[in-house]
Amino acid sequence: MNTALRRILAILLALVLALSLAACGGSRAPEPEPEAPQETRAPEVIPEEPEPSVFETLADWSFVFSSGAGGWDTWLNIEPDGSFYGVFHDSDMGSTGPGYSEKGTLYLCKFTGAFSDPKELPDGSWEAKISSLEYSEEPDTEVIEKGQRIIYSSAYGLEDTDTVYFYLPGMKTADLPESYMEWISMTAFYGYGEDIPEELPFAGIFNPVGEYGFSSRSMLSTDILLTNDAGFPGLKNKTLDYNEEDGSYLCVDMDDAGLIEITNLCVYAPDDPDITEETGAFVDACVARVSGDLNVSNLAYWYGECSASEKLLNIDGYEPSVLATWTTGANEGTRFCSARMIHMDRFTYVYSISRSQYDELLEGDVGLMYLSSLTLAQLPWTEKDALSSAGQNGDVVSVILAYCQPAEGDETAFFADQAEIVHDYDEAALQEYEVTAEELKDGYGIFSGEVSFLTYPIPDSAPIYMLENGCTAYNHQYWHEELMTKLSASGKMPLMWLYLNDNAEVVFAYEAYFGDKSYMLNAGGGVSYDDAMAAYTQVLNKYLEAQTQGYSEEELDDMGFWSELMQSGWPTGTADDAVGYTLYDIDGNGIPELIISLYGYVKDIYSYNGIEAVYSYGCPYRGDVYICEEGYLHEIWGTMSSAQETIYRINDVTGHAFPMYEKTYTPTTDEPENVQCYVFTGVGSMEEIENIYLTSGDIPVWAWEWGNEITGEEYEETASILKEVELPEPELLADFTGLQ
């Protein structure tokens, strides 16, 4: 009963009582108790959820900046308060030196910072300031650890600006800066061609100063697919299943004979063992998923470091992964398995190769190479065909070993000279190539006979693996052209395994590794061992002529001839049996160097750069030099009052021996202040030196100049790992009649 109705009834009751009293003539009735006021309650208001801040939205995405080529990228994650953290890394396996010849050079930057002052712009993008950016290590410093040089750098993509722009999903791609779209088209939209989405499917970051673009992947989505962009020839897709409820999938590819089976598996597995702390248990779980209850043996895995290649542990878009190998079955049913495994965002991904013992296409290192080109990409399930590893260019009908160079006027074909591996026990092959077993280094040699080049076209999607940064895949016409440009500039003809289809097209290729036999140099038309020997023969004929004719120093100078032998009185003041020559491949490029010696001591070294014999190095008077592994020369020179040690390395492109490190000191005292050590400016700049030489024919002066001073301990750490090699006994120059 409401209050108004109560009041009406109370009034009526009072009126009735009053009338009753009046009729009876009685006294007044007592007034009723006043009614207590009734409380009124306002309707309950449910507060609206506040819109998430732009930083809270961006925290759901993991950002990456990369060109898609090479092994470099910068990734960063943003926290809901605007703070961020990330890592930049790049690697150069070819940049080696004493102490880091095994794993080359790594460029690394771990950074933290904060974005602030976000402001929404009229076009829907956001502007923010970089209020702080800090590095875990000082940029431009370096260390050598575990066979690798680490050069600490800055945060590539963020370092040159204090302002960035954020692009949220749904923005029109046509409205975004052209330079931003160029960056992300190489990675996030790779393979889309002209079909770029009208709306941005992810969040982005743009650096307006450097014009750098970051793409991203959602950390909330399940449409992350593990793909191998390099299709393997001869495979056909057998199974392709997707679970819409949890986002897991299974893709199986196989050749017709069942020799090769590739499984690409993703399972929702939030309870899987921790990949970092329980690696063994995690690997066991993954192996069980792809091998079932088969008898598994010889299981081995690598996580964090891998002797095969650091690249094998990194999947583009996420790192690191586990690399595992094992065996199933026995006897004729034996199969060899290898896989990459990763756990991310509650999902476990496994990409495994199972091959029969009778398979010859994926044996050896090629299987590991094929595991190095995986990518974790955020793709809609409509792109599920990307999960398959089936090649599109036909079956393999033959495999050849060949020295390869770009075809003239065609960046989509190899111009290749077929080669053969000859073992010291193969008498027929030894006779064919006119070589003895004793002449074969390590018991085998690579021979191509008479140079006979053929052209092998390369289809657009054929994968080519090169031993760069551990392993780099070139699996699209764009990257094919980039590879050919590199090969043309370097002058190298790498030794390649070429997988050919019935049209003699290269449907799969990878760089072979045979140590110092792995490539030769070209001079525009194909250069063989014989070309180098012909050039060295001309050099030795000049030495022989000078010695037999007894030329004076002035006469030699007029001829433009110089030799460190002249500092010891040659050619008139030395005996005929004092000067010798020998051949030895110092730099390991497959073409030996010519070494001139005096009484067995090295004096002059010549290299062949693909065009001519180059005077590479001369040992100074009162000096001695030791030939060391991996192209290093260790020179020691001095008098009673001063001395120095210099470490050189022969560059296989220019043919010159460049100084790397030097120590100067006074031999008669052990006082540390009398010791000074330096690094030369050529260290870390070999690629620039090579480019200058290839374009101009000149060596920059700064390549020979001292750079920064280093400590004695740093020098000794480098010098201590040099390993002297044993040279062949020299032949007498006086007996020279020609080189074989």
XYZ file of C-alpha atoms in Angstrom:
740
model
C 0.000 0.000 0.000
C 1.515 3.322 -0.987
C 1.783 6.438 1.142
C -0.914 8.457 -0.659
C -3.491 5.729 -0.173
C -2.618 5.470 3.528
C -3.140 9.214 3.930
C -6.543 9.114 2.214
C -7.712 6.291 4.501
C -6.453 8.133 7.575
C -8.430 11.248 6.623
C -11.606 9.244 6.012
C -11.208 7.470 9.364
C -10.759 10.756 11.192
C -13.837 12.178 9.513
C -15.924 9.162 10.487
C -14.760 9.434 14.109
C -15.496 13.129 14.210
C -19.020 12.648 12.914
C -19.557 9.863 15.428
C -18.460 12.034 18.353
C -20.525 14.924 17.170
C -23.630 12.752 16.997
C -23.019 11.418 20.499
C -22.031 14.782 21.997
C -18.944 13.167 23.407
C -15.426 14.604 23.789
C -12.816 14.745 21.048
C -10.999 11.563 20.139
C -7.181 11.578 20.532
C -5.239 12.583 17.426
C -3.531 9.718 15.683
C 0.307 9.281 15.814
C 2.019 11.044 12.912
C 3.141 8.552 10.288
C 6.936 8.157 9.832
C 8.194 9.510 6.465
C 8.904 6.846 3.864
C 12.347 6.708 2.186
C 12.495 6.786 -1.606
C 15.303 4.852 -3.499
C 16.751 6.143 -6.746
C 16.952 3.569 -9.529
C 20.331 1.716 -9.614
C 22.718 3.123 -12.245
C 25.259 0.680 -13.749
C 28.396 2.606 -14.754
C 29.517 2.179 -18.348
C 32.802 0.365 -19.016
C 35.452 2.945 -19.939
C 36.882 2.705 -23.416
C 40.302 1.050 -23.329
C 43.171 3.450 -23.826
C 45.163 3.220 -27.043
C 48.021 1.636 -25.097
C 45.693 -1.023 -23.690
C 44.555 -1.779 -27.247
C 48.129 -1.963 -28.547
C 49.101 -4.284 -25.686
C 47.145 -7.035 -27.454
C 49.606 -6.975 -30.393
C 53.240 -7.993 -30.794
C 55.094 -5.699 -33.223
C 57.898 -6.506 -35.662
C 60.008 -4.401 -38.039
C 61.762 -6.353 -40.792
C 62.393 -6.357 -44.523
C 61.806 -10.097 -44.777
C 65.296 -10.562 -46.276
C 68.321 -11.644 -44.309
C 68.206 -12.557 -40.665
C 67.425 -9.203 -39.017
C 64.355 -7.839 -37.271
C 63.235 -5.587 -34.431
C 60.305 -6.671 -32.317
C 58.643 -4.924 -29.388
C 55.682 -5.356 -27.067
C 53.723 -2.495 -25.497
C 52.299 -2.619 -21.968
C 48.889 -1.099 -21.066
C 50.632 1.853 -19.376
C 52.601 2.730 -22.539
C 55.921 1.231 -21.486
C 57.574 -1.125 -23.985
C 60.417 -3.597 -24.351
C 62.025 -5.266 -27.337
C 65.040 -6.686 -29.147
C 66.869 -5.926 -32.401
C 69.173 -8.553 -33.854
C 71.055 -9.167 -37.061
C 73.773 -11.658 -37.888
C 76.624 -11.915 -40.360
C 78.204 -15.372 -40.465
C 80.707 -14.109 -43.030
C 82.115 -11.441 -40.701
C 84.668 -13.540 -38.826
C 87.984 -13.087 -37.100
C 90.167 -14.513 -34.380
C 87.914 -15.737 -31.616
C 84.723 -15.604 -33.679
C 85.437 -17.641 -36.779
C 82.851 -20.290 -35.864
C 79.696 -18.205 -35.533
C 80.636 -14.869 -37.098
C 79.127 -11.590 -35.886
C 75.825 -10.875 -34.123
C 74.400 -7.345 -33.904
C 72.214 -7.144 -30.810
C 70.178 -4.569 -28.923
C 67.873 -5.206 -25.972
C 65.911 -2.093 -25.073
C 63.131 -0.723 -22.884
C 61.257 2.565 -22.983
C 57.939 4.315 -22.753
C 55.438 6.016 -25.040
C 53.516 8.967 -23.635
C 51.092 11.787 -24.493
C 48.886 9.811 -26.904
C 46.702 12.000 -29.088
C 44.068 10.829 -31.552
C 44.270 12.466 -34.960
C 41.349 13.275 -37.292
C 42.142 10.342 -39.593
C 41.809 7.832 -36.725
C 45.532 7.290 -36.205
C 47.304 8.142 -32.963
C 50.396 10.203 -32.279
C 52.623 9.554 -29.255
C 55.977 10.623 -27.907
C 58.898 8.359 -27.064
C 59.509 9.695 -23.572
C 62.334 7.247 -22.794
C 64.513 4.703 -24.603
C 67.200 2.792 -22.714
C 69.629 0.048 -23.745
C 70.826 -2.912 -21.717
C 74.296 -2.497 -23.262
C 76.063 0.601 -24.524
C 75.667 0.851 -28.325
C 78.801 0.494 -30.472
C 80.544 -1.701 -27.902
C 81.410 -5.323 -28.554
C 82.434 -8.574 -26.896
C 83.507 -12.005 -28.134
C 81.678 -14.893 -26.463
C 81.462 -18.594 -27.320
C 82.962 -18.232 -30.773
C 80.846 -15.223 -31.743
C 81.459 -11.478 -31.815
C 78.515 -9.491 -30.424
C 78.286 -5.842 -31.466
C 75.752 -3.960 -29.353
C 73.697 -1.524 -31.389
C 70.679 0.753 -31.110
C 66.973 -0.029 -31.548
C 66.702 -0.092 -35.326
C 63.375 1.426 -36.298
C 62.998 3.656 -33.230
C 66.346 5.336 -32.626
C 66.067 8.454 -34.838
C 62.748 9.918 -33.747
C 60.909 11.140 -30.651
C 57.471 10.753 -32.255
C 55.635 7.710 -33.603
C 52.216 7.079 -35.116
C 49.969 4.147 -34.242
C 47.580 2.611 -36.784
C 44.750 0.511 -35.387
C 43.094 -2.436 -37.150
C 40.407 -1.360 -39.575
C 42.150 1.737 -40.915
C 42.031 2.075 -44.683
C 45.317 0.897 -46.154
C 44.924 3.380 -49.008
C 45.108 6.225 -46.467
C 48.346 5.067 -44.856
C 51.752 6.531 -45.836
C 53.296 4.958 -48.902
C 56.594 4.316 -47.112
C 54.762 2.470 -44.316
C 52.957 0.268 -46.822
C 56.230 -0.487 -48.640
C 57.774 -1.876 -45.449
C 54.858 -4.043 -44.359
C 54.157 -5.242 -47.912
C 57.516 -7.025 -47.854
C 56.563 -9.008 -44.753
C 52.965 -8.893 -43.530
C 51.527 -8.807 -47.070
C 54.217 -10.906 -48.732
C 52.610 -13.096 -51.390
C 49.443 -10.979 -51.653
C 50.589 -9.401 -54.935
C 48.192 -6.632 -55.860
C 45.477 -7.961 -53.522
C 46.406 -5.841 -50.497
C 43.488 -5.775 -48.007
C 41.420 -2.571 -48.053
C 41.526 -2.450 -44.250
C 44.556 -2.970 -42.036
C 44.118 -6.381 -40.354
C 46.542 -5.617 -37.512
C 47.998 -2.737 -35.511
C 50.973 -0.812 -36.843
C 53.687 1.605 -35.769
C 55.230 4.196 -38.095
C 58.473 6.122 -37.550
C 57.992 9.321 -39.621
C 61.680 10.311 -39.530
C 63.217 7.065 -40.752
C 59.971 6.135 -42.564
C 60.062 2.691 -40.944
C 56.968 0.534 -40.578
C 56.121 -2.094 -37.948
C 53.446 -4.708 -38.548
C 52.098 -6.950 -35.775
C 50.359 -10.150 -34.864
C 47.521 -10.496 -32.387
C 48.370 -12.184 -29.111
C 44.654 -12.992 -28.621
C 43.974 -14.648 -31.962
C 44.280 -18.321 -32.811
C 44.786 -17.829 -36.564
C 48.580 -18.067 -36.357
C 49.814 -20.484 -39.010
C 53.277 -22.058 -39.184
C 54.256 -22.074 -42.843
C 57.236 -22.993 -44.980
C 57.285 -20.630 -47.930
C 59.693 -22.958 -49.751
C 57.643 -25.669 -51.406
C 59.459 -28.992 -51.716
C 59.211 -30.690 -55.129
C 57.331 -33.955 -55.520
C 55.104 -33.571 -52.456
C 51.315 -33.657 -52.588
C 48.898 -32.664 -49.861
C 47.180 -35.674 -48.239
C 45.486 -34.157 -45.162
C 44.353 -30.620 -44.297
C 42.056 -30.422 -41.243
C 41.116 -27.422 -39.106
C 39.282 -27.306 -35.770
C 37.162 -24.137 -35.697
C 36.518 -24.498 -31.959
C 40.097 -24.086 -30.786
C 42.099 -23.128 -33.911
C 44.225 -26.286 -34.089
C 45.101 -27.853 -37.431
C 46.822 -30.794 -39.110
C 48.459 -30.743 -42.531
C 50.256 -33.764 -44.015
C 52.198 -33.771 -47.306
C 53.752 -36.845 -48.905
C 55.389 -37.956 -52.136
C 53.798 -40.735 -54.186
C 56.240 -43.371 -52.927
C 55.848 -42.393 -49.273
C 59.577 -41.776 -48.878
C 59.037 -38.261 -47.519
C 56.267 -37.176 -45.179
C 55.995 -33.639 -43.785
C 53.588 -32.969 -40.919
C 52.560 -29.429 -39.960
C 50.672 -29.610 -36.670
C 49.145 -27.069 -34.292
C 47.349 -28.154 -31.118
C 45.716 -26.219 -28.311
C 47.942 -27.267 -25.424
C 47.913 -24.787 -22.518
C 49.232 -27.474 -20.153
C 52.282 -28.489 -22.210
C 55.604 -28.517 -20.282
C 57.477 -25.221 -20.274
C 59.664 -25.019 -23.383
C 62.512 -23.276 -21.550
C 62.528 -25.027 -18.182
C 61.248 -28.486 -19.164
C 62.598 -28.736 -22.700
C 63.011 -32.519 -22.642
C 59.447 -33.131 -21.522
C 58.171 -30.645 -24.109
C 60.079 -32.433 -26.880
C 58.742 -35.811 -25.735
C 55.187 -34.510 -25.950
C 55.741 -33.145 -29.450
C 57.427 -36.319 -30.727
C 54.527 -38.390 -29.402
C 52.062 -36.244 -31.364
C 53.757 -36.756 -34.736
C 55.240 -40.248 -34.301
C 52.460 -41.804 -32.244
C 53.356 -45.107 -30.627
C 56.160 -45.907 -33.092
C 59.432 -47.055 -31.624
C 61.426 -43.821 -31.125
C 65.206 -43.932 -30.692
C 68.261 -41.683 -30.975
C 66.300 -38.641 -29.814
C 68.405 -35.474 -29.590
C 67.397 -31.821 -29.366
C 68.905 -28.338 -29.209
C 67.503 -25.259 -27.557
C 69.265 -21.921 -27.169
C 72.393 -23.008 -29.053
C 72.788 -25.356 -31.973
C 76.047 -26.439 -33.584
C 74.298 -26.879 -36.934
C 73.257 -23.230 -37.186
C 71.829 -20.554 -34.933
C 69.431 -19.789 -37.774
C 67.816 -23.183 -37.281
C 66.626 -22.101 -33.856
C 64.832 -18.991 -35.072
C 61.437 -19.001 -36.724
C 60.539 -15.724 -38.438
C 57.924 -14.029 -36.292
C 59.001 -15.744 -33.088
C 62.153 -17.131 -31.524
C 63.537 -19.419 -30.373
C 62.307 -22.903 -31.180
C 63.523 -26.403 -30.388
C 65.283 -28.406 -33.076
C 64.968 -32.158 -32.579
C 66.054 -35.270 -34.471
C 65.130 -38.915 -33.865
C 64.646 -42.288 -35.554
C 61.586 -44.515 -35.813
C 61.220 -48.132 -36.886
C 63.993 -50.597 -37.589
C 65.661 -52.474 -40.426
C 63.973 -51.720 -43.759
C 61.298 -49.665 -42.000
C 63.760 -47.210 -40.470
C 62.800 -43.569 -40.874
C 64.817 -40.493 -39.955
C 62.899 -37.620 -38.413
C 63.644 -33.987 -37.667
C 61.399 -31.193 -36.473
C 61.049 -27.643 -35.245
C 58.857 -27.191 -32.179
C 57.492 -24.090 -30.490
C 54.939 -23.167 -27.828
C 53.203 -19.801 -28.094
C 50.001 -18.338 -26.702
C 48.771 -21.706 -25.330
C 49.381 -23.428 -28.684
C 52.103 -25.932 -29.597
C 53.396 -25.959 -33.175
C 55.350 -28.874 -34.661
C 56.775 -28.985 -38.189
C 58.332 -32.401 -38.760
C 60.037 -34.249 -41.594
C 59.941 -38.040 -41.671
C 61.901 -39.678 -44.453
C 62.660 -43.252 -45.374
C 66.223 -44.503 -45.256
C 65.882 -44.902 -49.031
C 65.147 -41.214 -49.628
C 68.023 -39.273 -51.204
C 66.443 -35.832 -51.645
C 66.299 -34.731 -48.005
C 69.304 -36.589 -46.684
C 72.180 -34.906 -44.930
C 72.134 -31.168 -44.244
C 69.415 -30.364 -46.770
C 66.734 -31.536 -44.327
C 68.031 -29.109 -41.705
C 68.182 -26.353 -44.309
C 64.552 -26.971 -45.177
C 63.669 -26.499 -41.508
C 65.318 -23.068 -41.518
C 62.720 -21.277 -43.664
C 59.658 -21.485 -41.423
C 57.449 -18.493 -40.650
C 54.816 -17.945 -37.961
C 52.297 -15.664 -39.650
C 48.891 -14.358 -38.717
C 46.760 -15.512 -41.627
C 43.034 -16.130 -41.887
C 42.065 -19.770 -42.209
C 41.031 -19.000 -45.769
C 44.791 -19.003 -46.453
C 45.069 -22.573 -45.136
C 46.743 -23.753 -48.338
C 49.859 -21.956 -47.076
C 50.239 -24.786 -44.524
C 51.122 -27.249 -47.262
C 54.769 -27.741 -48.246
C 53.919 -29.231 -51.639
C 56.040 -27.759 -54.414
C 54.405 -26.294 -57.512
C 57.100 -26.887 -60.119
C 57.027 -30.628 -60.793
C 58.866 -33.682 -59.531
C 62.627 -34.075 -59.302
C 64.041 -36.201 -62.107
C 67.757 -35.521 -61.544
C 70.145 -33.903 -59.077
C 73.468 -32.411 -60.169
C 76.392 -30.726 -58.449
C 77.541 -27.596 -60.260
C 79.481 -24.355 -59.966
C 76.857 -21.659 -60.545
C 76.797 -18.054 -61.669
C 73.989 -15.816 -62.971
C 73.041 -16.361 -66.575
C 74.033 -13.406 -68.710
C 71.071 -11.083 -69.186
C 68.737 -13.347 -67.206
C 68.388 -12.995 -63.432
C 66.036 -15.972 -63.280
C 68.499 -18.660 -64.379
C 71.791 -20.226 -63.341
C 74.680 -20.530 -65.789
C 76.276 -23.643 -64.304
C 79.205 -25.963 -64.894
C 78.475 -29.498 -63.690
C 81.037 -30.908 -61.245
C 81.868 -34.320 -59.818
C 83.135 -35.543 -56.466
C 86.187 -37.713 -57.013
C 87.410 -39.941 -54.166
C 90.955 -41.205 -53.772
C 89.755 -44.806 -54.234
C 87.973 -44.139 -57.574
C 90.694 -45.183 -60.000
C 88.607 -44.564 -63.128
C 87.766 -40.998 -62.106
C 91.361 -40.324 -61.037
C 92.520 -41.393 -64.460
C 89.851 -39.328 -66.199
C 90.880 -36.143 -64.402
C 94.589 -36.989 -64.528
C 95.133 -36.730 -60.786
C 96.679 -39.078 -58.231
C 95.137 -40.136 -54.937
C 97.999 -38.451 -53.053
C 97.135 -35.101 -54.618
C 93.596 -35.131 -53.226
C 93.245 -33.131 -50.024
C 91.135 -34.919 -47.387
C 90.799 -37.929 -49.677
C 88.580 -36.320 -52.316
C 88.389 -33.477 -54.807
C 85.804 -31.562 -56.828
C 86.381 -31.568 -60.583
C 84.419 -30.039 -63.433
C 86.527 -31.256 -66.321
C 86.522 -28.975 -69.295
C 84.413 -25.929 -68.527
C 81.062 -26.486 -70.203
C 78.297 -24.214 -68.920
C 74.577 -24.799 -69.416
C 71.621 -22.555 -68.555
C 69.102 -23.805 -65.972
C 65.917 -21.672 -65.597
C 64.545 -21.063 -62.089
C 60.720 -20.906 -61.694
C 59.299 -18.055 -59.599
C 58.611 -20.062 -56.440
C 61.621 -22.417 -56.460
C 63.520 -22.243 -53.137
C 67.277 -21.648 -53.115
C 69.193 -21.998 -49.851
C 72.522 -20.218 -49.350
C 74.940 -20.507 -46.444
C 74.428 -16.929 -45.264
C 73.716 -16.013 -41.635
C 73.619 -19.729 -40.977
C 71.160 -20.362 -43.796
C 69.078 -18.000 -45.936
C 66.241 -19.027 -48.242
C 65.591 -17.244 -51.529
C 62.177 -18.538 -52.546
C 60.593 -15.958 -54.778
C 61.566 -14.277 -58.044
C 62.228 -11.013 -56.176
C 64.730 -12.758 -53.910
C 66.178 -14.731 -56.836
C 67.104 -11.438 -58.478
C 68.660 -10.182 -55.240
C 70.756 -13.364 -54.983
C 71.975 -13.030 -58.574
C 72.988 -9.421 -57.896
C 75.031 -10.555 -54.903
C 76.737 -13.323 -56.858
C 77.586 -10.967 -59.717
C 79.128 -8.443 -57.319
C 81.137 -11.034 -55.375
C 82.611 -12.811 -58.385
C 82.034 -16.123 -56.636
C 80.637 -19.221 -58.247
C 79.264 -21.276 -55.353
C 79.072 -25.034 -55.576
C 75.366 -25.900 -55.592
C 73.187 -28.987 -55.551
C 70.545 -28.395 -58.233
C 67.278 -30.393 -58.198
C 65.925 -30.465 -61.764
C 62.497 -31.340 -63.161
C 61.834 -32.901 -66.535
C 62.191 -29.464 -68.182
C 65.689 -29.059 -66.718
C 64.357 -26.285 -64.461
C 65.781 -25.746 -60.972
C 62.916 -26.648 -58.622
C 65.062 -26.747 -55.467
C 68.700 -25.809 -54.828
C 71.079 -25.414 -51.948
C 74.673 -24.395 -51.494
C 76.982 -27.351 -50.946
C 79.665 -27.193 -48.297
C 82.999 -28.848 -48.999
C 85.312 -26.550 -47.028
C 87.847 -24.843 -49.281
C 86.351 -26.590 -52.328
C 82.961 -24.901 -51.954
C 83.271 -22.317 -54.709
C 85.501 -20.836 -57.339
C 85.795 -17.336 -58.773
C 84.616 -16.098 -62.131
C 85.836 -13.386 -64.457
C 82.737 -13.002 -66.539
C 83.018 -16.280 -68.392
C 83.873 -18.944 -65.879
C 87.210 -19.367 -64.127
C 88.717 -22.688 -63.185
C 91.771 -23.891 -61.309
C 93.616 -23.815 -64.645
C 93.030 -20.063 -65.005
C 94.725 -19.448 -61.669
C 97.627 -21.726 -62.561
C 98.126 -19.855 -65.838
C 98.293 -16.532 -63.973
C 100.743 -17.927 -61.386
C 102.894 -19.338 -64.184
C 103.353 -15.822 -65.555
C 104.408 -14.619 -62.098
C 106.932 -17.432 -61.613
C 108.360 -16.848 -65.071
C 109.114 -13.252 -64.067
C 110.882 -14.430 -60.886
C 112.816 -17.033 -62.858
C 113.826 -14.495 -65.496
C 115.003 -12.014 -62.836
C 117.046 -14.727 -61.117
C 118.652 -16.202 -64.242
C 119.400 -12.796 -65.769
C 120.636 -11.302 -62.483
C 118.667 -8.067 -62.855
C 119.641 -5.164 -60.648
C 117.223 -3.468 -58.291
C 116.999 -0.509 -60.673
C 116.143 -2.782 -63.585
C 113.476 -4.549 -61.547
C 112.075 -1.200 -60.478
C 111.867 -0.078 -64.113
C 109.932 -3.268 -64.848
C 107.470 -2.447 -62.050
C 108.542 -5.574 -60.213
C 108.861 -5.848 -56.446
C 109.610 -8.717 -54.085
C 110.581 -8.878 -50.419
C 113.343 -11.212 -51.614
C 115.171 -8.085 -52.777
C 115.689 -7.037 -49.137
C 117.888 -10.123 -48.745
C 120.045 -9.466 -51.828
C 118.058 -11.407 -54.391
C 118.450 -11.986 -57.287
C 122.224 -11.439 -57.454
C 123.229 -12.074 -53.858
C 121.507 -15.391 -53.194
C 122.178 -18.941 -54.300
C 120.036 -20.574 -56.970
C 118.750 -23.119 -54.461
C 117.632 -20.443 -51.976
C 114.307 -19.474 -53.568
C 111.338 -21.847 -53.723
C 107.619 -21.792 -54.429
C 104.605 -23.745 -53.273
C 100.822 -23.702 -53.614
C 98.469 -23.668 -50.630
C 94.834 -22.553 -50.294
C 95.229 -20.093 -47.419
C 91.832 -18.358 -47.609
C 89.853 -21.549 -48.284
C 88.119 -20.344 -51.463
C 89.069 -23.350 -53.572
C 91.872 -21.530 -55.445
C 95.318 -21.919 -53.846
C 97.685 -19.040 -53.160
C 101.194 -18.928 -54.655
C 103.849 -18.702 -51.909
C 107.444 -17.606 -52.643
C 110.022 -18.547 -49.997
C 113.677 -17.938 -49.187
C 115.410 -20.894 -47.527
C 111.931 -22.100 -46.577
C 110.798 -18.792 -45.022
C 107.714 -17.183 -46.583
C 108.498 -13.896 -48.333
C 105.813 -13.200 -50.982
C 102.218 -14.388 -51.321
C 100.051 -14.061 -54.444
C 96.290 -14.636 -54.653
C 94.089 -15.046 -57.700
C 91.038 -12.752 -57.671
C 89.324 -14.202 -60.731
C 91.022 -11.845 -63.168
C 94.718 -11.729 -62.335
C 97.346 -12.760 -59.822
C 97.438 -10.161 -57.022
C 100.469 -9.446 -54.836
C 98.710 -10.218 -51.593
C 101.407 -9.960 -48.939
C 105.147 -9.437 -48.418
C 107.030 -10.367 -45.264
C 109.325 -7.476 -44.229
C 113.083 -7.681 -43.700
C 113.897 -9.064 -40.225
C 110.377 -10.410 -40.075
C 108.774 -13.814 -40.140
C 105.230 -14.849 -40.944
C 103.241 -17.935 -40.009
C 100.380 -19.164 -42.207
C 97.364 -19.976 -40.017
C 93.981 -21.562 -40.513
C 91.008 -19.658 -41.992
C 93.108 -17.260 -44.054
C 95.114 -15.662 -41.224
C 98.765 -14.619 -41.333
C 100.699 -13.967 -38.117
C 103.646 -11.667 -38.763
C 106.407 -11.044 -36.201
C 108.997 -8.327 -36.874
C 111.488 -6.501 -34.728
C 114.877 -5.273 -33.571
C 116.389 -4.984 -30.101
C 114.734 -1.600 -29.592
C 111.297 -2.124 -31.110
C 109.092 -4.951 -32.317
C 105.581 -5.618 -33.516
C 103.185 -8.468 -34.235
C 100.500 -8.059 -36.885
C 97.607 -10.368 -37.681
C 96.519 -10.259 -41.331
C 93.714 -11.984 -43.165
C 93.458 -12.633 -46.900
C 90.227 -11.392 -48.456
C 89.001 -13.814 -51.102
C 87.324 -11.094 -53.197
C 90.192 -8.616 -53.582
C 92.983 -11.152 -53.000
C 94.799 -8.796 -50.600
C 95.932 -9.570 -47.060
C 94.489 -6.858 -44.824
C 95.875 -6.069 -41.341
C 93.419 -6.891 -38.577
C 95.232 -6.398 -35.247
C 98.686 -5.224 -34.192
C 100.840 -5.148 -31.065
C 103.915 -2.901 -30.729
C 106.373 -3.248 -27.869
C 109.991 -3.011 -26.709
C 111.459 -6.540 -26.576
C 114.004 -5.693 -23.843
C 111.440 -4.810 -21.174
C 108.310 -6.364 -19.742
C 106.861 -3.032 -18.601
C 103.179 -2.950 -19.617
C 103.344 0.734 -20.607
C 105.690 -0.234 -23.441
C 102.988 -2.386 -25.062
C 100.355 -0.855 -27.314
C 97.728 -2.802 -29.258
C 95.437 -1.673 -32.038
C 92.617 -2.838 -34.229
C 92.698 -1.722 -37.869
C 89.823 0.144 -39.504
C 89.321 -2.660 -42.006
C 87.988 -4.923 -39.248
C 84.223 -5.080 -39.597
C 84.335 -3.186 -42.909
C 85.343 -5.924 -45.321
C 82.053 -5.776 -47.225
C 82.526 -2.040 -47.825
C 86.123 -2.624 -48.938
C 84.953 -5.339 -51.330
C 82.252 -3.095 -52.814
C 84.738 -0.255 -53.387
C 87.174 -2.662 -55.004
C 84.549 -4.262 -57.250
C 83.243 -0.905 -58.484
C 86.521 1.035 -58.792
C 89.360 -1.482 -58.668
C 90.907 0.451 -55.763
C 91.511 -0.394 -52.108
C 90.553 2.472 -49.739
C 93.536 3.918 -47.884
C 91.773 3.597 -44.535
C 91.791 -0.203 -44.880
C 95.485 -0.134 -43.854
C 95.185 2.432 -41.057
C 95.106 1.918 -37.315
C 91.727 2.177 -35.668
C 90.987 2.056 -31.953
C 93.507 1.032 -29.342
C 92.697 -2.221 -27.574
C 94.090 -3.832 -24.437
C 96.934 -6.319 -24.422
C 94.556 -8.932 -23.059
C 92.196 -8.411 -26.010
C 95.064 -8.831 -28.464
C 96.407 -11.956 -26.765
C 92.932 -13.484 -26.652
C 92.787 -13.118 -30.415
C 96.352 -14.241 -31.117
C 96.105 -17.288 -28.861
C 93.525 -19.034 -31.045
C 95.546 -18.814 -34.274
C 96.539 -22.272 -35.501
C 99.585 -22.532 -37.732
C 99.293 -24.831 -40.754
C 101.990 -27.042 -42.222
C 102.901 -25.963 -45.743
C 103.978 -28.381 -48.474
C 107.698 -28.586 -49.177
C 108.635 -25.844 -51.675
C 109.842 -26.581 -55.180
C 113.022 -24.835 -56.378
C 112.404 -21.778 -58.510
C 115.486 -22.673 -60.548
C 113.785 -25.918 -61.645
C 110.467 -24.291 -62.584
C 109.063 -25.321 -65.957
C 105.321 -24.854 -65.364
C 102.411 -25.533 -63.005
C 100.027 -28.478 -63.252
